[in-house]
Structures are given as C-alpha cells and as structure tokens.
Coordinates of C-alpha atoms and ligand atoms in Angstrom, one line a residue:
M1 CA 126.1 92.5 84.0
I2 CA 122.9 94.3 84.8
D3 CA 120.9 93.0 87.7
L4 CA 117.3 92.5 86.6
W5 CA 115.9 91.0 89.8
Y6 CA 112.7 93.0 89.5
K7 CA 111.6 91.1 86.4
D8 CA 111.0 88.0 88.5
A9 CA 109.9 89.5 91.8
V10 CA 106.7 89.6 93.8
F11 CA 106.0 93.0 95.3
Y12 CA 104.0 93.6 98.5
E13 CA 102.7 97.0 99.3
I14 CA 102.7 98.0 103.0
D15 CA 101.7 101.2 104.9
V16 CA 103.8 101.1 108.1
K17 CA 101.2 103.1 110.1
T18 CA 98.4 100.6 109.5
F19 CA 100.4 97.3 109.5
Q20 CA 101.4 96.5 113.1
D21 CA 101.6 98.7 116.3
S22 CA 104.4 97.6 118.7
N23 CA 104.1 100.2 121.5
D24 CA 100.3 100.4 122.1
D25 CA 99.9 103.9 120.8
G26 CA 97.4 102.9 118.1
W27 CA 99.8 103.6 115.2
G28 CA 101.7 101.0 113.3
D29 CA 105.4 101.4 113.4
F30 CA 108.7 100.0 112.1
S31 CA 109.2 97.8 115.2
G32 CA 105.8 96.2 114.5
L33 CA 106.6 95.8 110.9
I34 CA 109.8 94.0 111.7
R35 CA 107.9 91.6 113.9
R36 CA 105.6 90.8 111.0
L37 CA 108.3 90.3 108.4
P38 CA 108.1 86.5 108.7
H39 CA 104.5 86.7 107.4
V40 CA 105.6 88.7 104.4
A41 CA 108.5 86.4 103.6
S42 CA 106.4 83.2 104.1
L43 CA 103.7 84.5 101.8
G44 CA 106.2 84.4 99.0
A45 CA 106.8 88.1 98.4
T46 CA 110.3 89.2 97.5
C47 CA 110.2 92.9 97.7
I48 CA 108.3 95.3 100.0
W49 CA 107.0 98.6 98.7
L50 CA 106.7 101.0 101.6
Q51 CA 104.2 103.8 101.3
P52 CA 105.4 107.2 102.7
F53 CA 106.7 107.1 106.3
Y54 CA 108.1 110.6 106.3
P55 CA 107.1 113.3 108.8
S56 CA 103.8 114.6 107.5
P57 CA 100.7 116.5 108.7
L58 CA 98.8 113.5 107.1
K59 CA 96.4 115.6 105.1
D60 CA 96.9 113.2 102.3
D61 CA 97.8 110.1 104.3
G62 CA 101.6 110.8 104.1
Y63 CA 101.8 111.8 100.4
D64 CA 102.1 115.3 101.8
V65 CA 105.8 115.1 103.0
A66 CA 107.1 117.6 105.4
D67 CA 110.7 116.3 105.6
F68 CA 112.3 114.0 103.0
Y69 CA 115.2 112.9 105.2
S70 CA 113.5 111.5 108.2
V71 CA 110.9 109.1 109.7
D72 CA 107.6 110.2 111.2
P73 CA 108.3 109.9 115.0
R74 CA 105.0 108.1 115.5
L75 CA 106.4 105.4 113.2
G76 CA 109.9 105.1 114.7
S77 CA 113.3 106.6 114.0
L78 CA 115.9 106.4 111.2
G79 CA 117.6 103.7 113.4
D80 CA 114.4 101.7 113.3
F81 CA 114.2 102.1 109.5
V82 CA 117.7 100.7 109.1
D83 CA 116.9 97.8 111.4
F84 CA 113.9 97.1 109.2
V85 CA 115.9 97.2 106.0
R86 CA 118.5 94.8 107.5
E87 CA 115.9 92.4 108.9
A88 CA 114.1 92.4 105.6
R89 CA 117.3 91.6 103.7
E90 CA 118.0 88.8 106.1
R91 CA 114.7 87.3 105.0
G92 CA 115.4 87.7 101.4
L93 CA 113.2 90.8 101.0
R94 CA 114.2 93.9 99.1
V95 CA 112.7 97.3 100.0
L96 CA 111.3 99.9 97.7
I97 CA 110.1 103.2 99.1
D98 CA 107.8 105.9 97.9
L99 CA 109.5 108.9 96.4
V100 CA 106.9 111.7 96.4
V101 CA 108.6 114.7 94.8
N102 CA 106.0 116.3 92.6
H103 CA 105.0 118.4 95.6
T104 CA 105.7 118.9 99.3
S105 CA 103.4 119.5 102.2
D106 CA 102.7 123.2 102.8
Q107 CA 104.3 122.5 106.2
H108 CA 107.6 121.7 104.6
S109 CA 110.4 124.1 105.7
W110 CA 111.1 124.8 102.0
F111 CA 107.6 126.1 101.4
Q112 CA 107.5 128.1 104.6
A113 CA 110.7 129.8 103.6
A114 CA 109.5 130.3 100.1
R115 CA 106.3 132.0 101.1
A116 CA 107.9 134.2 103.7
N117 CA 110.6 135.7 101.5
P118 CA 110.6 136.0 97.7
R119 CA 114.4 136.4 97.9
S120 CA 114.8 133.1 99.7
P121 CA 116.6 130.4 97.6
Y122 CA 113.6 128.3 98.4
H123 CA 111.2 130.7 96.7
D124 CA 112.0 129.2 93.3
Y125 CA 111.5 125.7 94.6
Y126 CA 107.8 126.3 93.9
I127 CA 105.7 127.7 91.1
W128 CA 104.2 131.1 91.6
S129 CA 102.0 133.6 89.7
K130 CA 101.5 137.2 90.7
T131 CA 98.1 137.2 89.0
K132 CA 95.3 134.6 89.1
P133 CA 96.0 132.2 86.2
E134 CA 93.1 131.6 83.8
N135 CA 91.3 128.2 84.0
S136 CA 92.7 127.7 87.5
E137 CA 89.7 125.5 88.3
E138 CA 90.4 123.1 85.4
G139 CA 92.6 120.0 85.5
V140 CA 92.0 119.1 89.2
I141 CA 92.9 115.5 90.0
F142 CA 90.4 114.9 92.8
P143 CA 87.1 116.4 91.5
G144 CA 84.7 116.9 94.4
S145 CA 87.5 117.1 96.9
Q146 CA 89.8 119.7 95.2
Q147 CA 88.6 123.0 93.9
A148 CA 91.5 124.4 91.8
I149 CA 95.1 123.9 90.8
W150 CA 96.2 127.4 91.8
S151 CA 95.6 128.9 95.2
Y152 CA 96.4 132.2 96.8
D153 CA 99.0 132.3 99.5
T154 CA 98.5 135.3 101.8
A155 CA 102.0 135.4 103.2
A156 CA 103.6 135.4 99.7
G157 CA 100.8 137.5 98.2
M158 CA 100.9 135.3 95.2
Y159 CA 99.2 132.2 93.7
Y160 CA 101.0 128.9 93.8
H161 CA 100.5 125.9 91.6
H162 CA 99.3 122.6 93.1
Q163 CA 98.3 119.7 90.7
F164 CA 96.9 117.9 93.7
Y165 CA 95.4 119.2 97.0
E166 CA 95.7 122.9 98.0
H167 CA 98.0 121.8 100.9
Q168 CA 100.5 120.2 98.5
P169 CA 102.3 123.0 96.6
D170 CA 104.1 121.6 93.5
L171 CA 107.9 121.7 93.4
N172 CA 109.3 123.6 90.5
I173 CA 111.1 120.7 88.9
A174 CA 112.4 123.0 86.1
N175 CA 114.7 124.5 88.7
P176 CA 118.0 122.6 88.7
A177 CA 118.4 123.2 92.4
V178 CA 115.2 121.2 93.0
R179 CA 116.4 118.4 90.8
D180 CA 119.6 118.3 92.8
E181 CA 117.6 118.0 96.0
I182 CA 115.6 115.1 94.5
C183 CA 118.8 113.3 93.6
K184 CA 120.2 114.0 97.1
I185 CA 117.0 112.5 98.6
M186 CA 117.4 109.4 96.5
G187 CA 121.1 109.1 97.4
F188 CA 120.3 109.4 101.1
W189 CA 117.9 106.5 101.1
L190 CA 120.0 104.3 98.8
E191 CA 122.8 104.6 101.4
L192 CA 120.4 103.1 103.9
G193 CA 120.1 99.9 101.9
I194 CA 116.9 100.2 99.8
S195 CA 116.6 98.8 96.3
G196 CA 114.8 101.7 94.7
F197 CA 111.7 103.9 94.5
R198 CA 108.1 103.9 93.5
L199 CA 108.0 107.2 91.8
D200 CA 104.7 109.0 92.7
A201 CA 102.9 111.0 90.1
A202 CA 105.6 110.4 87.5
P203 CA 103.8 112.1 84.6
F204 CA 103.8 115.4 86.4
L205 CA 107.5 115.6 87.0
G206 CA 108.1 117.7 83.9
G207 CA 106.5 120.6 85.6
K208 CA 103.1 122.0 84.7
P209 CA 101.3 120.0 82.0
D210 CA 100.4 121.9 78.8
E211 CA 96.9 123.2 78.1
D212 CA 95.7 119.8 76.8
G213 CA 96.9 118.1 79.9
N214 CA 99.9 116.5 78.2
P215 CA 103.2 116.2 80.1
A216 CA 105.6 119.0 79.8
Q217 CA 108.4 118.5 77.2
Q218 CA 111.0 118.3 79.9
L219 CA 109.4 115.3 81.6
F220 CA 111.5 112.7 80.0
E221 CA 114.7 114.7 80.4
H222 CA 114.0 114.9 84.1
L223 CA 113.2 111.3 84.4
E224 CA 116.4 110.4 82.6
E225 CA 118.4 112.6 85.0
F226 CA 116.9 110.8 88.0
R227 CA 117.4 107.4 86.5
Q228 CA 121.0 108.1 85.6
F229 CA 121.7 109.3 89.1
L230 CA 120.1 106.2 90.5
S231 CA 122.2 103.9 88.3
W232 CA 125.4 105.7 89.2
R233 CA 124.7 105.2 92.9
S234 CA 123.4 101.6 92.7
S235 CA 123.5 99.4 89.7
S236 CA 120.6 97.2 90.9
A237 CA 118.3 99.9 92.2
I238 CA 115.1 100.6 90.2
I239 CA 112.4 103.2 89.6
L240 CA 108.9 101.9 89.4
A241 CA 106.8 104.7 87.9
E242 CA 103.2 105.5 88.8
A243 CA 102.1 106.7 85.5
N244 CA 98.5 106.1 84.3
V245 CA 99.2 106.8 80.6
S246 CA 97.9 105.8 77.2
L247 CA 99.4 103.1 75.0
N248 CA 101.1 105.8 72.9
E249 CA 102.8 107.3 76.0
M250 CA 104.0 104.0 77.5
P251 CA 107.0 103.4 75.4
K252 CA 108.4 106.9 76.2
Y253 CA 109.0 105.8 79.8
F254 CA 111.0 102.8 78.8
D255 CA 112.7 103.8 75.6
H256 CA 115.9 105.7 74.8
G257 CA 115.9 108.6 77.3
P258 CA 114.6 107.7 80.7
Q259 CA 114.8 103.9 80.5
L260 CA 112.8 103.5 83.7
H261 CA 112.8 100.0 85.0
M262 CA 109.1 99.5 85.8
L263 CA 105.8 101.1 84.9
F264 CA 102.5 100.2 86.6
N265 CA 100.2 98.8 84.1
F266 CA 97.1 100.9 84.7
L267 CA 95.6 100.0 81.4
M268 CA 95.7 96.3 82.3
N269 CA 94.3 96.9 85.7
Q270 CA 91.2 98.5 84.1
R271 CA 90.8 95.9 81.4
I272 CA 91.0 93.1 84.0
F273 CA 87.9 94.6 85.8
L274 CA 86.1 95.1 82.5
A275 CA 86.8 91.5 81.6
L276 CA 85.6 90.3 85.1
A277 CA 82.4 92.3 84.8
R278 CA 81.6 91.0 81.3
E279 CA 82.9 87.5 82.1
E280 CA 84.7 87.7 78.7
A281 CA 88.4 87.4 77.9
E282 CA 88.6 89.9 75.0
P283 CA 89.3 93.1 77.0
I284 CA 92.4 91.6 78.4
A285 CA 93.4 89.7 75.2
E286 CA 93.0 92.8 73.1
L287 CA 95.3 94.8 75.4
L288 CA 97.9 92.0 75.5
R289 CA 98.0 92.1 71.8
E290 CA 98.3 95.9 71.7
L291 CA 100.8 96.5 74.6
P292 CA 104.2 97.9 73.3
S293 CA 107.0 95.4 73.7
R294 CA 109.1 95.7 76.8
K295 CA 112.8 96.3 76.3
E296 CA 114.9 93.8 78.0
T297 CA 115.3 96.0 81.0
G298 CA 111.7 97.2 81.2
Q299 CA 108.9 95.6 83.1
W300 CA 105.2 96.0 83.8
G301 CA 104.0 96.2 87.4
N302 CA 100.6 94.4 87.4
F303 CA 98.1 94.9 90.2
L304 CA 94.5 94.4 91.0
R305 CA 94.0 96.9 93.9
N306 CA 96.3 99.3 95.7
H307 CA 95.9 102.1 98.3
D308 CA 94.2 104.4 95.7
E309 CA 90.8 104.3 94.1
L310 CA 90.4 101.7 91.3
S311 CA 90.6 104.3 88.5
L312 CA 88.5 103.5 85.4
D313 CA 89.4 106.6 83.6
R314 CA 90.9 104.8 80.6
L315 CA 87.6 103.0 79.8
T316 CA 84.8 104.5 77.7
D317 CA 81.8 105.9 79.5
A318 CA 79.8 102.8 78.6
E319 CA 82.6 100.4 79.8
R320 CA 83.0 102.3 83.0
D321 CA 79.3 102.0 83.7
E322 CA 79.5 98.2 83.2
V323 CA 82.2 97.9 85.8
F324 CA 80.4 100.3 88.2
A325 CA 77.2 98.2 87.8
A326 CA 79.0 95.0 88.5
F327 CA 81.4 96.0 91.3
A328 CA 80.2 99.4 92.7
P329 CA 76.5 99.5 92.4
E330 CA 76.1 102.2 95.1
E331 CA 77.2 105.7 94.8
S332 CA 79.1 105.5 98.1
M333 CA 81.4 102.9 96.5
R334 CA 82.5 105.3 93.8
I335 CA 84.8 108.3 93.9
Y336 CA 86.0 111.2 91.7
G337 CA 83.5 110.2 89.0
R338 CA 86.0 107.7 87.7
G339 CA 86.8 105.1 90.3
I340 CA 85.9 102.6 92.9
R341 CA 87.0 102.9 96.5
R342 CA 86.6 99.3 97.6
R343 CA 88.9 96.4 98.2
L344 CA 88.7 93.4 95.9
A345 CA 87.0 90.8 98.1
P346 CA 83.9 92.9 98.8
M347 CA 83.8 93.9 95.1
L348 CA 83.5 90.2 94.2
Q349 CA 81.0 89.7 97.0
G350 CA 83.4 87.4 98.8
D351 CA 83.1 84.8 96.0
R352 CA 86.4 82.9 96.5
R353 CA 86.3 81.4 93.1
R354 CA 86.4 84.8 91.5
E355 CA 89.0 86.1 93.9
E356 CA 91.3 83.2 93.1
L357 CA 90.7 83.6 89.4
A358 CA 91.6 87.3 89.7
Y359 CA 94.8 86.6 91.6
S360 CA 95.7 83.7 89.3
L361 CA 95.4 86.1 86.3
L362 CA 97.5 88.7 88.1
L363 CA 100.3 86.2 88.7
T364 CA 100.4 84.9 85.2
L365 CA 100.1 88.1 83.2
P366 CA 103.3 89.2 81.6
G367 CA 105.1 91.4 84.2
T368 CA 105.7 91.5 87.9
P369 CA 102.8 91.2 90.3
V370 CA 102.2 93.8 93.0
L371 CA 100.1 92.8 95.9
R372 CA 98.6 95.0 98.7
Y373 CA 98.7 94.0 102.3
G374 CA 95.5 92.3 103.3
D375 CA 94.9 91.0 99.8
E376 CA 96.2 87.6 100.9
I377 CA 93.4 87.1 103.4
G378 CA 90.6 88.8 101.4
M379 CA 90.3 91.9 103.6
G380 CA 87.3 94.2 103.2
D381 CA 86.9 98.0 103.3
D382 CA 85.1 100.6 105.4
L383 CA 82.8 102.8 103.3
S384 CA 82.1 105.0 106.3
L385 CA 85.6 106.5 106.0
P386 CA 86.2 109.5 103.7
E387 CA 87.6 109.3 100.2
R388 CA 90.3 106.6 99.7
L389 CA 90.8 105.8 103.4
T390 CA 88.1 103.1 102.9
V391 CA 90.8 100.8 101.6
R392 CA 93.5 101.8 104.1
T393 CA 92.2 100.2 107.3
P394 CA 94.6 98.3 109.6
M395 CA 95.9 94.8 108.8
Q396 CA 93.8 92.1 110.4
W397 CA 96.1 89.6 112.1
S398 CA 93.9 87.7 114.5
P399 CA 90.4 87.6 116.1
E400 CA 91.8 89.3 119.2
K401 CA 91.3 93.0 120.2
N402 CA 91.7 95.4 117.3
G403 CA 92.4 92.4 115.0
G404 CA 95.8 92.0 116.6
F405 CA 96.9 95.3 115.0
S406 CA 97.3 97.2 118.3
N407 CA 96.7 96.9 122.0
A408 CA 95.6 100.5 122.3
D409 CA 92.0 101.5 123.1
P410 CA 90.0 101.2 119.9
G411 CA 89.3 105.0 120.0
R412 CA 93.0 105.7 119.8
L413 CA 93.7 103.7 116.6
I414 CA 94.9 105.7 113.7
R415 CA 91.9 104.2 111.8
P416 CA 89.3 101.8 112.9
V417 CA 89.8 98.1 112.1
V418 CA 87.0 96.6 109.9
M419 CA 84.3 95.1 112.1
S420 CA 81.5 94.7 109.6
S421 CA 79.8 91.4 109.5
D422 CA 81.3 89.6 106.5
F423 CA 84.8 91.1 106.5
G424 CA 85.3 91.9 110.1
F425 CA 88.6 90.9 111.8
D426 CA 86.8 88.2 113.8
K427 CA 86.2 86.4 110.5
V428 CA 88.9 87.6 108.2
N429 CA 92.4 87.4 109.8
V430 CA 95.8 85.8 109.4
A431 CA 95.8 83.6 112.5
T432 CA 92.6 81.8 111.5
Q433 CA 93.6 81.4 107.9
D434 CA 97.1 80.1 109.0
R435 CA 95.3 77.2 110.7
E436 CA 93.3 76.2 107.6
Q437 CA 94.9 74.3 104.8
D438 CA 92.4 75.6 102.2
S439 CA 92.2 79.2 103.4
R440 CA 92.6 82.1 101.1
L441 CA 96.0 82.7 102.6
S442 CA 97.1 79.1 102.0
R443 CA 96.0 79.3 98.4
M444 CA 97.8 82.5 97.9
Q445 CA 101.0 81.1 99.4
H446 CA 100.7 78.1 97.2
L447 CA 100.1 80.1 94.0
L448 CA 103.0 82.4 94.8
H449 CA 105.2 79.3 95.5
I450 CA 104.4 78.0 92.0
R451 CA 104.7 81.5 90.4
R452 CA 108.2 81.8 91.7
K453 CA 109.2 78.7 89.8
C454 CA 107.9 80.2 86.5
P455 CA 110.5 82.8 85.4
E456 CA 109.1 82.7 81.9
I457 CA 106.2 84.9 83.1
G458 CA 108.4 87.8 84.2
W459 CA 111.2 87.4 81.7
G460 CA 109.7 85.9 78.6
N461 CA 107.8 86.6 75.5
Y462 CA 104.1 86.0 75.5
Q463 CA 101.3 85.2 73.1
V464 CA 97.5 85.2 73.4
L465 CA 96.4 81.8 72.1
P466 CA 93.7 82.1 69.4
G467 CA 90.5 80.2 69.0
C468 CA 89.6 79.7 72.6
H469 CA 86.1 79.9 74.1
R470 CA 85.1 83.6 74.4
S471 CA 85.1 83.5 78.2
V472 CA 88.6 81.9 78.3
L473 CA 91.8 83.8 78.3
A474 CA 94.6 81.4 77.4
H475 CA 98.1 82.7 76.9
R476 CA 101.6 81.2 76.7
C477 CA 104.8 82.7 78.1
Q478 CA 108.2 81.4 77.1
W479 CA 111.8 82.1 78.1
R480 CA 114.8 80.1 77.0
R481 CA 113.7 76.5 77.1
S482 CA 110.9 77.1 79.6
G483 CA 107.3 77.5 78.6
L484 CA 104.0 77.9 80.3
V485 CA 100.3 78.1 79.3
A486 CA 97.8 79.6 81.6
A487 CA 94.0 79.3 81.0
H488 CA 91.4 81.3 82.8
N489 CA 87.6 81.0 82.6
L490 CA 86.1 84.3 83.4
S491 CA 82.5 83.1 83.3
G492 CA 80.3 81.4 85.9
Q493 CA 79.7 78.5 83.5
P494 CA 82.0 75.5 83.1
V495 CA 83.6 75.4 79.6
Q496 CA 85.7 73.2 77.4
T497 CA 88.2 74.8 75.1
L498 CA 91.0 73.8 72.8
I499 CA 94.5 74.9 73.6
P500 CA 96.4 75.3 70.3
L501 CA 100.0 74.0 70.6
E502 CA 102.9 73.5 68.2
A503 CA 103.6 70.1 66.8
G504 CA 105.2 67.8 69.3
E505 CA 104.2 69.8 72.3
T506 CA 102.1 68.6 75.2
L507 CA 101.0 70.1 78.5
I508 CA 101.6 69.1 82.1
E509 CA 99.5 70.8 84.8
I510 CA 101.4 72.6 87.5
A511 CA 98.6 74.6 89.3
G512 CA 94.9 75.0 89.2
N513 CA 91.7 75.5 91.2
R514 CA 90.9 71.8 91.4
P515 CA 92.7 68.5 91.7
H516 CA 95.1 67.7 88.8
Q517 CA 93.7 66.0 85.7
E518 CA 95.6 64.5 82.9
V519 CA 95.5 66.6 79.8
P520 CA 94.1 64.7 76.9
E521 CA 95.3 65.0 73.3
P522 CA 94.3 67.0 71.4
T523 CA 94.4 69.4 74.2
R524 CA 90.8 70.1 74.8
I525 CA 90.7 71.1 78.4
E526 CA 87.9 71.6 80.9
L527 CA 87.7 74.7 83.1
E528 CA 85.2 74.9 86.0
A529 CA 83.1 78.1 86.6
Y530 CA 85.7 80.8 87.2
G531 CA 88.3 78.1 87.0
Y532 CA 92.0 78.4 86.1
R533 CA 94.8 76.0 85.2
W534 CA 98.5 76.5 84.6
F535 CA 100.5 74.1 82.5
R536 CA 104.2 73.6 81.6
I537 CA 104.8 73.0 77.9
Q538 CA 106.6 69.7 77.3
G539 CA 108.4 68.4 74.2
D540 CA 111.8 67.9 72.6
N541 CA 112.5 71.7 72.7
W542 CA 111.5 72.2 76.3
Q543 CA 113.0 71.6 79.6
S544 CA 111.3 68.9 81.7
V545 CA 109.1 69.9 84.6
Ligands
MG1 MG1 103.0 102.4 117.5

C-alpha cells in the first residue's frame, strides 16, 4: 500500500532564520520555530517545507550550502533540528526540507579541495574547462545580477561552470560519486525523521543543459536514481520538484522513469495572475483543460507566492506586460526582466476581497496548496531590500518590538521587519488578527478547515464547467462518491451565472465569502464582486454533506 499523504496535504513554507528568534541574537532559530508550531498547526497546515538551514555564507540566502550534513550554528544544532521534527510530528505536521544539490557554495570543503588540487577526488565533483567556453555569458538565470555561467578560478587555473551565481559552482552530477553523495545526504536527513525533499532547481540536475537550454539527456535517469533511493529508504517520503517547465516537459517528471511525487505548477501560478489582472477566467480554464493528467501517484503543488520572484517567463510579452501593469507598475517592483518581487497583499493593494478570492482559488484548484509564512495575515514586502530579499522579511507576530520576531536591537536583526505604513507590523500581525473573528487569519483558518474536509480536490478528477459568465471560473472535482463545485468571480462586478449539473444533482453551499444562501434550481447562482462559493454536489450517486 503506497502512502499518498501528500495528495491531500496543506504545505506551509518557512525560513527558520526569519520566523522566530529565541535567544535575542536577531536571527530566527529552531527553538523559536518550535515555540511557534502551535500557530502553524492551528492554521490548518499539515506539512512544513523548510528552506535551507545548512551552514552557509548566505550569499544566496542559504541556497549556497557549505555543509549538507549540519545546521547553521546561528539557527541551532542538529539536536535542535531533531527536537523540531519530533515536536512537529506531535502536532500532526510532517516536515519537508530543501535539497539544494545542483551546486554548492564556493566555501564548501569539496570545492576548496577541488580547486586546490586537480588530483583530489573532489576535483571531478565540479565542472571545469581549461579554456574559456564560448557563449559563457549566455543562459544566465539572474540577468542584471549575474554576468556569466563560467568563471575563472585562480587557484585551479581553470574555468568552472555555475548555472546560478558565480559563488555557486555546479556539482558534476554526471559523476557517480556525486550522485552517491546526494543519496547519502538524503539518507542522512531521512533518518532524522523528515518526510521528503523540495528539490531545488530540478531541471538542471542532468548536468549542463544543451545549447538550446534543454535539460541534458541524463536528467531523468538521475531523478529516477534519486527517487528510487528515497523510496528504498522510506516508502512514504516524497520529492517535490522545483521545475518551471512547459506543458510538454511536465509529464516527463511524473511518468515512467523518475515518477516524482510532486511538481510545482509554475504554469498555473502565472495563469492565475494573468486571470486576476484581466478579471477573466479563461487563462486558468484554458490551462486546466490543457494540463497533462496526473498519474495516481503524481500531484501538483499549487502556489501564489513563494520566497522567489513571481516569475512570468511562461507568458507572452504582451501578457507579461498586462500583469506588470496591474500588479507591479513601478520598475522597482520588477526583477530579472521577467518577474515581480512583491508579496501578494501589496500586489492586490490590500484589497481583502481579491486576496480571499486568490486564496480560495489556490485551495480549490486540483493539487496540493503551498502557502508561505505570512500569507495568512497578508504580510507586505520591503522594496528597499535588494533582489528577492524584499519578500523574505521576518514574520510579524505582534505589535511589540520587532513585530515579536526578536528581542534584539533592531539594528542586529538579520533583516528589518516591515514597518511601512499599510503593512507594518503594528497593523499586520498574528496577535491582533487572532483577536478578530473576521480577520484575514481567521478567514484563512476557516477556509483551510473546510479544505481539509474536501479530499476530492487533491485526489479527484476535475472538469472546468462550460457556459459560465466570462469572469467566472467554475470547476468540479470528484473522487469516489464525493463531489465539489467551486465558483470564483474574478471581476469587480457582481454576476449571475448558471452552473451546469447532471440530472438529479443539486448543490449545497459549504463555504463562501458571504452568508450562506439557498441554491435555486436551475442552479443560477449569484457571486459578489470578487466573490467565491464552494458547494457539495448532492444526489442519489453522492454522499450526503
Ligand atoms: Mg536566534
């Protein structure tokens, strides 16, 4: 019996160093995170995804790992990590951790050994060239912040490959010894009680992409090797792949070979924002019709915002401009020529109706929702910070000093807490919203509470309902004898729309943005401006509510 817990989970992304400081040094840590676990559990999340907490020079916020087998001492110890995993489990929370193995920090002992001695076994852990490769300035991932994908190392007297920043030399995944190391890393953390990995930069794990930027042929063999190892060690552990890939590429991650468990749905992410900008349903509806079917073991990870930029690279230039105009009108809000470096609430100008609409969409779209810390209270961003740090500010717990994140002097904080007028911690924080029955936090808790009673969304088949008003996305999900219809009005105008049902079916409302109303027959329902309603399908073939 395969354990498919992730198909009906709610993920919550946390960065330990910006979540809660316990020892007044200005850095979040595992002890602080343990203290805040009741918040995560009571929200309704079922699995925590931890961003990198490994020792790191933090030139890329921890995605530059200097030691895969340890905890950054500023965040705690391995003992604290195990305490955290245990405490999380006691509260019904699984833990996923970031596995960042496309590259290491240039401070990693492997790279230091590799550059110092070409005869070191670690030399072939990296990708070298004695001469400067052609087109070494092409294919950079962070245009404007990254100059090339090959750099010269004076100690080695050679060029090394780095798909990302210069301080992140790529591991030579084609080397079997490197793949053995990756498996060993996975095995280590699995023994400490985690439930799997968010696989960073998955499309690059085949080695250097070809000249057209396509993944190397070996990619799926490598992914299969990692997935098989994982399954041998733990039957219920999963890999959630970070792979911003086209419709054609998607099935390759799920099918035959690698059979990865989850794939972030970057295409859906971008279509959601196009639909919100246009106030029309078609961008989402079209993608829902086009998405490849998921195998029984495969699942989408849906998200609105995460710790990175909101990449719009899969939209056309004209579509991207529409989203920019709506949600990032100023140049300082954009990044890398393709993305937006803002959190959701400020993008939507603090309009709670649109925020709730967006989260309701996220929770009802086929797949597993992935929330980011601070989403639940409508946290803002800090555009004065460089690159993607804008959306990585400390969690806002209370109106007290430093938003309750830390007792350290504000100048010692790892990053400033947001203090701008509309989204400052004095106005946007957990403690205040805990007191209010109709706060963003309360609404999110309520929606997650209902979502967890709707397994058909994560497990089931889905269908976009035809013939609705153009601003309305209505879709149905069904699994075994349980069925759900969700209707979302993306426009700022109230609408009425027909919901087509099979003979003998009726609807009973289970959630919405306004007090419950009886559903008339035929099912012509009303939706307020930016309104949403969820219904259970009733009838002879369906379970009762
Ligand atoms: Mg601390």
